[in-house]
Each structure stands twice: as C-alpha cells, then as structure tokens.
PDB file of C-alpha atoms in Angstrom:
ATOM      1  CA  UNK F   1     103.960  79.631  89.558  1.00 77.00           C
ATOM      2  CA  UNK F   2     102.333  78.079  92.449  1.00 81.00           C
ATOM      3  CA  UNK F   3      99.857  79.352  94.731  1.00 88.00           C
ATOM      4  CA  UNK F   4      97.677  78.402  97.810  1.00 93.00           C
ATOM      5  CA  UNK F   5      94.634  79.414  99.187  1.00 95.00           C
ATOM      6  CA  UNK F   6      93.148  78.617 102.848  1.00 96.00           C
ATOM      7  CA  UNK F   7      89.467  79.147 102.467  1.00 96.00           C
ATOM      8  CA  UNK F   8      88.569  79.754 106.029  1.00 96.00           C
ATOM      9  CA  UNK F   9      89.927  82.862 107.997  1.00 95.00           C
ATOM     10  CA  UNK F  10      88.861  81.851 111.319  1.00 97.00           C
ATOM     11  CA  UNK F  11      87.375  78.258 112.685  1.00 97.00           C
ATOM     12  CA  UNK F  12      85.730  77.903 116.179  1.00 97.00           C
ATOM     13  CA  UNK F  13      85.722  74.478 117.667  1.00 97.00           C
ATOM     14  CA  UNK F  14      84.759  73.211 120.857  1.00 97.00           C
ATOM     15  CA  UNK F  15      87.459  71.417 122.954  1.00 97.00           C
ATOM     16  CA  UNK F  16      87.561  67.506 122.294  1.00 97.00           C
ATOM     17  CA  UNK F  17      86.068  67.682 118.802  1.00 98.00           C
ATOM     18  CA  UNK F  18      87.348  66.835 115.867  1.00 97.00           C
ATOM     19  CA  UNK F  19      89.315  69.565 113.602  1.00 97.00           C
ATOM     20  CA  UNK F  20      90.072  69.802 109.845  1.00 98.00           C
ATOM     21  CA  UNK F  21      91.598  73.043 108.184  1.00 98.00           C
ATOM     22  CA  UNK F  22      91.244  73.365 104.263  1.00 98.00           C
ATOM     23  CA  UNK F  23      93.975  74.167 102.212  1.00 98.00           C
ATOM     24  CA  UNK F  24      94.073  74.518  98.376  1.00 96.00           C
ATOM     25  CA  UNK F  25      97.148  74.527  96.019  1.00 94.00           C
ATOM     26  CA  UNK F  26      97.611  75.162  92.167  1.00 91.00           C
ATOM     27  CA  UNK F  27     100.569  73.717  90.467  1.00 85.00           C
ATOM     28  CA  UNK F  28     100.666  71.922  87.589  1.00 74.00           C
ATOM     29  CA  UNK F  29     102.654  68.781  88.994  1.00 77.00           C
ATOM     30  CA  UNK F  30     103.217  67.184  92.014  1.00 78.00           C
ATOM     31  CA  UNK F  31     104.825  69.940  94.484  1.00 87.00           C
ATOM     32  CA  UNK F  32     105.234  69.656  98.279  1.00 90.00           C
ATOM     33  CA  UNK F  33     103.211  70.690 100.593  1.00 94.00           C
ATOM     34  CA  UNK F  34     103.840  71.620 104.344  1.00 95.00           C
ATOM     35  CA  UNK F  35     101.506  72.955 107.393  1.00 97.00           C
ATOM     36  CA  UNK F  36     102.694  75.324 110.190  1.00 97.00           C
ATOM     37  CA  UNK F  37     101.661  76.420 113.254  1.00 97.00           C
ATOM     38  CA  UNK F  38     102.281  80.156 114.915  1.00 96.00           C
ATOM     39  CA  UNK F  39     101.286  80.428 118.288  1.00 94.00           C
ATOM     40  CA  UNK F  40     100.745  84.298 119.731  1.00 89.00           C
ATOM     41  CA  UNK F  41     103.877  86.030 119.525  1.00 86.00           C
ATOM     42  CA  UNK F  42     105.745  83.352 118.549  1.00 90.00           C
ATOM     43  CA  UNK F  43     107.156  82.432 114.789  1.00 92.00           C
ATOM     44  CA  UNK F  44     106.284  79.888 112.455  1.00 95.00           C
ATOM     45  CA  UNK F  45     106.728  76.003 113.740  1.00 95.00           C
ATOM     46  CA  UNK F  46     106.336  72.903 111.314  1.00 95.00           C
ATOM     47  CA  UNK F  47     103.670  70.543 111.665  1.00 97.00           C
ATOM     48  CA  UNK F  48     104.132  68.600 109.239  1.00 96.00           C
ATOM     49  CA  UNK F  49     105.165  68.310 105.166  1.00 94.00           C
ATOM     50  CA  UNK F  50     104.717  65.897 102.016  1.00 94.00           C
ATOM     51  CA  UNK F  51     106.997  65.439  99.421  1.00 89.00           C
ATOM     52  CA  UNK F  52     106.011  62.087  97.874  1.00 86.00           C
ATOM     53  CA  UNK F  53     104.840  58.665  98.667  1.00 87.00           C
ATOM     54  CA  UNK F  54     101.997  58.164 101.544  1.00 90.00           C
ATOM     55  CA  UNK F  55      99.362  60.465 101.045  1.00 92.00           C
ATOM     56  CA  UNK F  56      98.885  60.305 104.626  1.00 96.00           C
ATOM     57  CA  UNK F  57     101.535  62.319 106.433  1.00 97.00           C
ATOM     58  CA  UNK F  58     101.498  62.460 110.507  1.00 97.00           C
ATOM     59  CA  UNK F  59     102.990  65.326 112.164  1.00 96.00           C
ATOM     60  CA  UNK F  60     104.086  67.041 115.450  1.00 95.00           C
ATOM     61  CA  UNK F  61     101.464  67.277 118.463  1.00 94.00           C
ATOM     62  CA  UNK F  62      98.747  64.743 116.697  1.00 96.00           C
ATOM     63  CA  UNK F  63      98.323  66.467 113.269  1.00 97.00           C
ATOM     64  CA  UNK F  64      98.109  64.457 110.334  1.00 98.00           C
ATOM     65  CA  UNK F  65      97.324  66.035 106.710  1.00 98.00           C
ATOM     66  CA  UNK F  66      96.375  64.087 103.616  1.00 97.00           C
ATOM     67  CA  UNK F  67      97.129  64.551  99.982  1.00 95.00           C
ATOM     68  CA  UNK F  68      94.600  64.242  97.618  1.00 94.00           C
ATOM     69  CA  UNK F  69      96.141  65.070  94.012  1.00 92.00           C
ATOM     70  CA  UNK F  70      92.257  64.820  91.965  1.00 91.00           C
ATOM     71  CA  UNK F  71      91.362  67.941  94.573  1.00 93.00           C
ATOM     72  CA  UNK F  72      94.630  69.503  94.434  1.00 93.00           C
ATOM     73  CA  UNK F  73      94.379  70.116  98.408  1.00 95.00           C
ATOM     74  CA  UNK F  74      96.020  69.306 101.869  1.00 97.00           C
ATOM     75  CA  UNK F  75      93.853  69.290 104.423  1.00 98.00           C
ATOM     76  CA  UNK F  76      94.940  69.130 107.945  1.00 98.00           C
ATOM     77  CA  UNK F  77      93.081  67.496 110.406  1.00 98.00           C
ATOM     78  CA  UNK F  78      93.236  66.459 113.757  1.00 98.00           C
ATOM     79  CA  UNK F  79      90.837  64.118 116.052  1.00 97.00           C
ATOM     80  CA  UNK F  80      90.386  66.222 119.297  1.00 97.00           C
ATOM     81  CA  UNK F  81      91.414  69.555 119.946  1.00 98.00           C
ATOM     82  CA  UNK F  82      93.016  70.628 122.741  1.00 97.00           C
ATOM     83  CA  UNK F  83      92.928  74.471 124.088  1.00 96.00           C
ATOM     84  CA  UNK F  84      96.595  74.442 123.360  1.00 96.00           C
ATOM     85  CA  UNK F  85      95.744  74.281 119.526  1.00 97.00           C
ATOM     86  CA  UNK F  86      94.636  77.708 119.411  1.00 97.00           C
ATOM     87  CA  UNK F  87      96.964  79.267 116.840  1.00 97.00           C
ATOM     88  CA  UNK F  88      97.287  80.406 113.230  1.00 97.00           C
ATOM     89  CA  UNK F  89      97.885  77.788 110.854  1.00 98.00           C
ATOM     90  CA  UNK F  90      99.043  78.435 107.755  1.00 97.00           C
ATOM     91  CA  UNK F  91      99.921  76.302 104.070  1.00 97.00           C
ATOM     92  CA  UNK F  92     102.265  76.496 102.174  1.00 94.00           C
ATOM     93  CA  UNK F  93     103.186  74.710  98.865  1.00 92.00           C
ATOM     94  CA  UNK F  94     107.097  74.577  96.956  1.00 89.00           C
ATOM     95  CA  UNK F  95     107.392  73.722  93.852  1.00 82.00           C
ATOM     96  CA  UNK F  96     110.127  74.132  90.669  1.00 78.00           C
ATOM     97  CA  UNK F  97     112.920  76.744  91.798  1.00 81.00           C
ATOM     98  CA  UNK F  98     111.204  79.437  94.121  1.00 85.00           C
ATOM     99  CA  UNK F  99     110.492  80.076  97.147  1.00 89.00           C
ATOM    100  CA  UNK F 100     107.506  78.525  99.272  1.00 90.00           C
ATOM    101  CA  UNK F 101     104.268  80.261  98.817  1.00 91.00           C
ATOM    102  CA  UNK F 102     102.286  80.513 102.099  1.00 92.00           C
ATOM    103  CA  UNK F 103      98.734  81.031 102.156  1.00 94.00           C
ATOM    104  CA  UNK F 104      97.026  83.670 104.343  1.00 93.00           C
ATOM    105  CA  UNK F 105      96.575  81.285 107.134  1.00 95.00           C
ATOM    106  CA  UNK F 106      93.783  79.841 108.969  1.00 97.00           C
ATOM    107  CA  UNK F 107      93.194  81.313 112.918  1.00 97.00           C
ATOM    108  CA  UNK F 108      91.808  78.619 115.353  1.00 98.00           C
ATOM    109  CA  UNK F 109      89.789  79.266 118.238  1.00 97.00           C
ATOM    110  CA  UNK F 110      88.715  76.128 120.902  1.00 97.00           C
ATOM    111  CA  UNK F 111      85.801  77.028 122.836  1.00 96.00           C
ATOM    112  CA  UNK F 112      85.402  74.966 126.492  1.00 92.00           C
TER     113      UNK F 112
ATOM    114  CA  UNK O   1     121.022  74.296 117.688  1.00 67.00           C
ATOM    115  CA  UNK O   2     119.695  76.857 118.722  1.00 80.00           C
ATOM    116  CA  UNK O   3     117.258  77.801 115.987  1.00 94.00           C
ATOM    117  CA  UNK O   4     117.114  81.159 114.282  1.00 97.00           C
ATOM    118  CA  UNK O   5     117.702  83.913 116.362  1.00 97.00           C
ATOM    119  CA  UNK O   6     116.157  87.259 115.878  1.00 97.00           C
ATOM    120  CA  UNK O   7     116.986  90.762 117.722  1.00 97.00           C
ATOM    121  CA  UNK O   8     116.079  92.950 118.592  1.00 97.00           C
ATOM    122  CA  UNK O   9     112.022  91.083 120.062  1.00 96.00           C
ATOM    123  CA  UNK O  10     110.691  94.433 120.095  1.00 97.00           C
ATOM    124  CA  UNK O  11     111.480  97.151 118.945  1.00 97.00           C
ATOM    125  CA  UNK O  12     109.637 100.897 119.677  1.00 98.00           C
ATOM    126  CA  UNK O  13     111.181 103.422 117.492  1.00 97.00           C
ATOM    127  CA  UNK O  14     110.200 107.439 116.370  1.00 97.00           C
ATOM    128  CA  UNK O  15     108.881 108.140 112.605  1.00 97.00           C
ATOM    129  CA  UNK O  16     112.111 109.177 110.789  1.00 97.00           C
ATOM    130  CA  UNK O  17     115.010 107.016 112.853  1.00 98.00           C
ATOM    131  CA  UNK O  18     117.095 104.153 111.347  1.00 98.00           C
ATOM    132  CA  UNK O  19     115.966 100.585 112.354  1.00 98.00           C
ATOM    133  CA  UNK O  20     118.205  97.715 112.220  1.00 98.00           C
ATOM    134  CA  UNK O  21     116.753  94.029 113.189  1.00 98.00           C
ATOM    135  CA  UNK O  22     119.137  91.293 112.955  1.00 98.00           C
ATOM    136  CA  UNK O  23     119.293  87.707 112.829  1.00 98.00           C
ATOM    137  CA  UNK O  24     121.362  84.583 113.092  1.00 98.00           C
ATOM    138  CA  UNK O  25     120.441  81.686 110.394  1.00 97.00           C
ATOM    139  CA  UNK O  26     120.969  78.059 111.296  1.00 96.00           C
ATOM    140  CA  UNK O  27     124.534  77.137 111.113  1.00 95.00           C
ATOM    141  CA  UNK O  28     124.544  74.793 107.623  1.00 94.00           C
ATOM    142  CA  UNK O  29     121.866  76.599 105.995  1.00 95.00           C
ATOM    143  CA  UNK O  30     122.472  78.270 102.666  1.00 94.00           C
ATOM    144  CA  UNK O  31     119.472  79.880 102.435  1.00 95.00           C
ATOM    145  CA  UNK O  32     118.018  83.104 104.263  1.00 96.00           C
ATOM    146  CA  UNK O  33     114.440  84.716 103.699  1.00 96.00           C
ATOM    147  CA  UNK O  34     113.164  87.945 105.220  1.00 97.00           C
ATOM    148  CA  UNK O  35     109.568  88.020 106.055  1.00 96.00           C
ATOM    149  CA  UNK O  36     107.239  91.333 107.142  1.00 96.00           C
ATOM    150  CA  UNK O  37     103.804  89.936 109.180  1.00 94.00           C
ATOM    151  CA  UNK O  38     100.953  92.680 109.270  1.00 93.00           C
ATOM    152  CA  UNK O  39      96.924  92.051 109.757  1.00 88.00           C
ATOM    153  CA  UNK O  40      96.264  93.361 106.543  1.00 88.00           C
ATOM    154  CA  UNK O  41      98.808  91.837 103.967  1.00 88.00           C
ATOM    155  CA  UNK O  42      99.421  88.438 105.938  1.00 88.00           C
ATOM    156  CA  UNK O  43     102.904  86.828 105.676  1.00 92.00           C
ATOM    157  CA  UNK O  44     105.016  89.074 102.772  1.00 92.00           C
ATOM    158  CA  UNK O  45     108.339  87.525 101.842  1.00 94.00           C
ATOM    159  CA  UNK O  46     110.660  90.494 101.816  1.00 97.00           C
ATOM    160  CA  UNK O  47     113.791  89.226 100.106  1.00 97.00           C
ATOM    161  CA  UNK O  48     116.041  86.263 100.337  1.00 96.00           C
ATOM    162  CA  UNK O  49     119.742  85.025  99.996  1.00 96.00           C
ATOM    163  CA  UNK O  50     121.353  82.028  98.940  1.00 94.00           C
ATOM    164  CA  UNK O  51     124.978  81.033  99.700  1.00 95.00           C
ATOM    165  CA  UNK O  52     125.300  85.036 101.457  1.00 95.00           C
ATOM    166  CA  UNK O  53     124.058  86.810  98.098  1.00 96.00           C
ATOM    167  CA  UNK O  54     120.979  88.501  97.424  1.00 96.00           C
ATOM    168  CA  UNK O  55     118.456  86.346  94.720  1.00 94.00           C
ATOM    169  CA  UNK O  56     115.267  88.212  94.634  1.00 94.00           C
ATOM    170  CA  UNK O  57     114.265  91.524  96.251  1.00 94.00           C
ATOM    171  CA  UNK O  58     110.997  92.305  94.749  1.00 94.00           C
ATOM    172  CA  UNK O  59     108.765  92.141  97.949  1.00 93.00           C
ATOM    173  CA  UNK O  60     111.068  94.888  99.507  1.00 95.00           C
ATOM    174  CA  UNK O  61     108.414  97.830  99.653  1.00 89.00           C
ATOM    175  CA  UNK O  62     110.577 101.080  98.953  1.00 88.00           C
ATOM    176  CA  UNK O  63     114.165 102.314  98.937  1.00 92.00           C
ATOM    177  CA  UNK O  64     113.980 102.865 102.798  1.00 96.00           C
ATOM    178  CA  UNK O  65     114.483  98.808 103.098  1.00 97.00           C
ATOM    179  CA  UNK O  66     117.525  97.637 102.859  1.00 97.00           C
ATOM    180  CA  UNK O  67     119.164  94.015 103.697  1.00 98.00           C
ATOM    181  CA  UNK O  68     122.519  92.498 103.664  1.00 97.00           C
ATOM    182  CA  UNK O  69     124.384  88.987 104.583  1.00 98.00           C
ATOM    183  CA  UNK O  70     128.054  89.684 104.859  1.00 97.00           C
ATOM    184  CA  UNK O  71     128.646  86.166 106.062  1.00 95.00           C
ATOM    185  CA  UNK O  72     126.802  83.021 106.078  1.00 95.00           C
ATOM    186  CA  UNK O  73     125.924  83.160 110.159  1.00 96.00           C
ATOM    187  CA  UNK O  74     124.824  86.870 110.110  1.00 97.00           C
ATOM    188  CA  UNK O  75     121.957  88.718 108.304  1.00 98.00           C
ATOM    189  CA  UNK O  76     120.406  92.711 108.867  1.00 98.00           C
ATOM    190  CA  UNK O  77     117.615  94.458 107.305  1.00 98.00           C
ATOM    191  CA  UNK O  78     117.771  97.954 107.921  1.00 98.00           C
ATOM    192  CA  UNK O  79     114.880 100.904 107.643  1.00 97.00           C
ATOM    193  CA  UNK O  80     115.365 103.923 106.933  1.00 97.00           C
ATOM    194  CA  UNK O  81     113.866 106.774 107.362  1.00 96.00           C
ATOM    195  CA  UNK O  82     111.614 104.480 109.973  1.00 97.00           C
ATOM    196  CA  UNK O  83     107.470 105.298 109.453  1.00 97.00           C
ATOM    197  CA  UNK O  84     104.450 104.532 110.799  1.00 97.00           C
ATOM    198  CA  UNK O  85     103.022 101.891 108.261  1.00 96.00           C
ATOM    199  CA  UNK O  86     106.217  99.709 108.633  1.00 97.00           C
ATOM    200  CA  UNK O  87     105.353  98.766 111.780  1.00 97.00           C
ATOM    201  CA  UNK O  88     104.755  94.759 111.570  1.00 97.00           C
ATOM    202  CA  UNK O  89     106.184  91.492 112.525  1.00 97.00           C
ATOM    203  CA  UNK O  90     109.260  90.802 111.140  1.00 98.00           C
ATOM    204  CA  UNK O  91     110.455  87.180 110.428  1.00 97.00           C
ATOM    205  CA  UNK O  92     113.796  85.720 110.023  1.00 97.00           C
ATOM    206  CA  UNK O  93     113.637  82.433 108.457  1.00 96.00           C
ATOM    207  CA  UNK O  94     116.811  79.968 107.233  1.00 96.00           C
ATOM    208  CA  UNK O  95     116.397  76.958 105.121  1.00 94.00           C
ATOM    209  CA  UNK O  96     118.921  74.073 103.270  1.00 91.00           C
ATOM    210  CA  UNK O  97     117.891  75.618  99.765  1.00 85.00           C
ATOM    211  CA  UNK O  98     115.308  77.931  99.093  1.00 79.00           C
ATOM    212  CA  UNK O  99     113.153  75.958  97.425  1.00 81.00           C
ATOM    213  CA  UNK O 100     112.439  74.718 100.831  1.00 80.00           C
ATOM    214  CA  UNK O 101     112.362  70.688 100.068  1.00 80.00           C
ATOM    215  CA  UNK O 102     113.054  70.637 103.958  1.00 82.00           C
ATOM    216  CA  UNK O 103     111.044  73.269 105.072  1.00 88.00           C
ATOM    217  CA  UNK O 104     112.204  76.803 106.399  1.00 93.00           C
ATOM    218  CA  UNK O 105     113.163  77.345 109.948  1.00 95.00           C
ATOM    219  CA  UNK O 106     111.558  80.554 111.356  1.00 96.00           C
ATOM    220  CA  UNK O 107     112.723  82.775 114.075  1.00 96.00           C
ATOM    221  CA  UNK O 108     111.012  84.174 116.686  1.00 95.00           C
ATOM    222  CA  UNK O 109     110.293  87.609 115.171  1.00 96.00           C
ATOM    223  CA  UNK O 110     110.409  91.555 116.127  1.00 97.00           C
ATOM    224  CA  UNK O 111     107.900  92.981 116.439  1.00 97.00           C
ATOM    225  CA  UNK O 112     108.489  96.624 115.377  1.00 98.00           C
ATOM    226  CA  UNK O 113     106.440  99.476 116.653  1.00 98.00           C
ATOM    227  CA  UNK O 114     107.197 102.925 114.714  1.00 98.00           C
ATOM    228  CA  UNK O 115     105.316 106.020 116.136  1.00 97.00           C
TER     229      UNK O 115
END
C-alpha cells in the first residue's frame, strides 16, 4: 500500500520569500501525486496533481510541485509568499485500487 | 456546480444525543468518502461509497457511527449515543472513482462540538 509522509509540521516564512514544502511517498511504481490547500475553517482545495508526463506540474494561485521519481518525493514550492498562503497543506499520493492516502499536512505561517 | 455541500457547519450537541451531518456529493460523481479532522489524529478517512454502496468501513471508530447513501445525490453519517471525544471536523468529500485519478472534491465541513 502506499503511504506519505510530510516531514515538517509547521514552516515560518517571511512574506516575499521563497517557499518549498517536503513531501515523501512510498509506492512501488509510478502513482499520482496531488497537493491541497485548507485554509481556517474551510475544507480541502486542490493545488495541484501529477499523473504522468512533465515532472513539473503548475497549479492554482502560483504553486508549482515537481516530481522527482530517484527521491520518491513531491515537493511543492512556490517563489514568494503572500500572507494569503497561510494554510495547511497537505499530500497526498493514489495509487492501484484504494483510496488516496493523505499525509499529516504541513501548517504555514508568513511572518511580515 | 455548486461543490459539495455539507450541513449542518456547526453543530453543538449534549454527550448522549443522536447527531446526524449530511451532505450533498457532486452531481456525476460515483464516489463518496467520509472524513473525521481532529489535532491529534490529522485527516482519518471514515468510510466511503462507490456507485451508493458501502466499500470499506474500517476507519469508522465504534458501533455509535453509522453512514448511509440511499441515492447517489444524498449521503448521512449518524452518531449515536453522541460523546465528548467525537467532537472533530467532519469532511464530506466526492470524487469520479475512488481511486481519485481526478482528485476528490471536499466540502466545507462541520465542525461538531459534543459537551
């Protein structure tokens, strides 16, 4: 079965620097990967996903994530933060006939 | 579309009453997932349904939870007796297949207060 893991439980950067959350997967082929954003009382909202081809994948409000299969990870990055990033961000990987498996999810803070 | 829709948003209830939250998948989605939120345990998939029947309830904690999807655009997942530890977010989320090849949908949650 797959699994996940987001390394860092809480990241503070300042506003207008650059951002990049870690994310981890184990699976033993190719699955696809996906990055979501929950703001304070709100639900889940995708970012982003990969399923195949470009390893580069650009997403929703300036996020991009890249694939790297030799580190088995998906990190998601972004060039300058804005105070409206602050959120939990979580990964989550599908693979073979289950459900996705979300990590534990990553809270950003943006500091003036 | 409107997106999933979840109700109650909140919901403040006494240790011991019946809770009902309910939600409304995206119309041409076969696929429905429950999903509990809490500080300590993270994101907890509860149980989920494909084409309106029941595939895998395992994350349901005890015999107090209970869910059902009588049709395809209507889903409930029912406490009872109601206690203190269940209080939590509670996610609603509706997807093409459940493998989620295009991603789930989530709803807004309830947040669920028992006291």
């Amino acid at each position: 079965a797959q699994s996940v893991t987001q390394p860092d439980i809480h990241i503070t950067v300042s506003e207008g620097a650059s951002l990049e959350l870690r994310c981890n997967y184990s699976y033993g082929a190719t699955p696809y990967l996906f990055w979501y954003v929950q703001s304070p009382g709100q639900g889940l909202q995708l970012l982003l996903k990969y399923f195949s081809g470009d390893t580069l994948v650009q997403g929703i409000k300036g996020f991009e994530a890249e694939f790297k299969r030799s580190q088995s990870s998906f990190n998601l990055r972004k060039p300058s933060v804005h105070w409206s990033d602050a959120a939990e961000y979580f990964c989550a990987v599908g693979a073979g006939n289950t459900p996705l498996v979300f990590g534990k999810g990553t809270r950003l803070s943006v500091i003036a | 579309d409107a997106g999933v829709i979840q109700s109650p948003r909140h919901e403040v209830t006494e240790m011991g009453q019946e809770v009902t939250l309910r939600c409304k998948p995206i119309s041409g989605h076969n696929s429905l997932f429950w999903y509990r939120q809490t500080m300590m345990r993270g994101l907890e998939l509860l149980i989920y349904f494909n084409n309106n029947v029941p595939i895998d309830d395992s994350g349901m904690p005890e015999d107090r939870f209970s869910a059902k999807m009588p049709n395809a655009s209507f889903s409930t997942l029912k406490i009872q007796p109601s206690e203190p530890r269940d209080s939590a977010v509670y996610f609603c989320a509706s997807s093409l297949n459940h493998q989620g090849t295009y991603g789930y949908t989530f709803g807004s949650g309830t947040r669920l207060t028992v006291v």
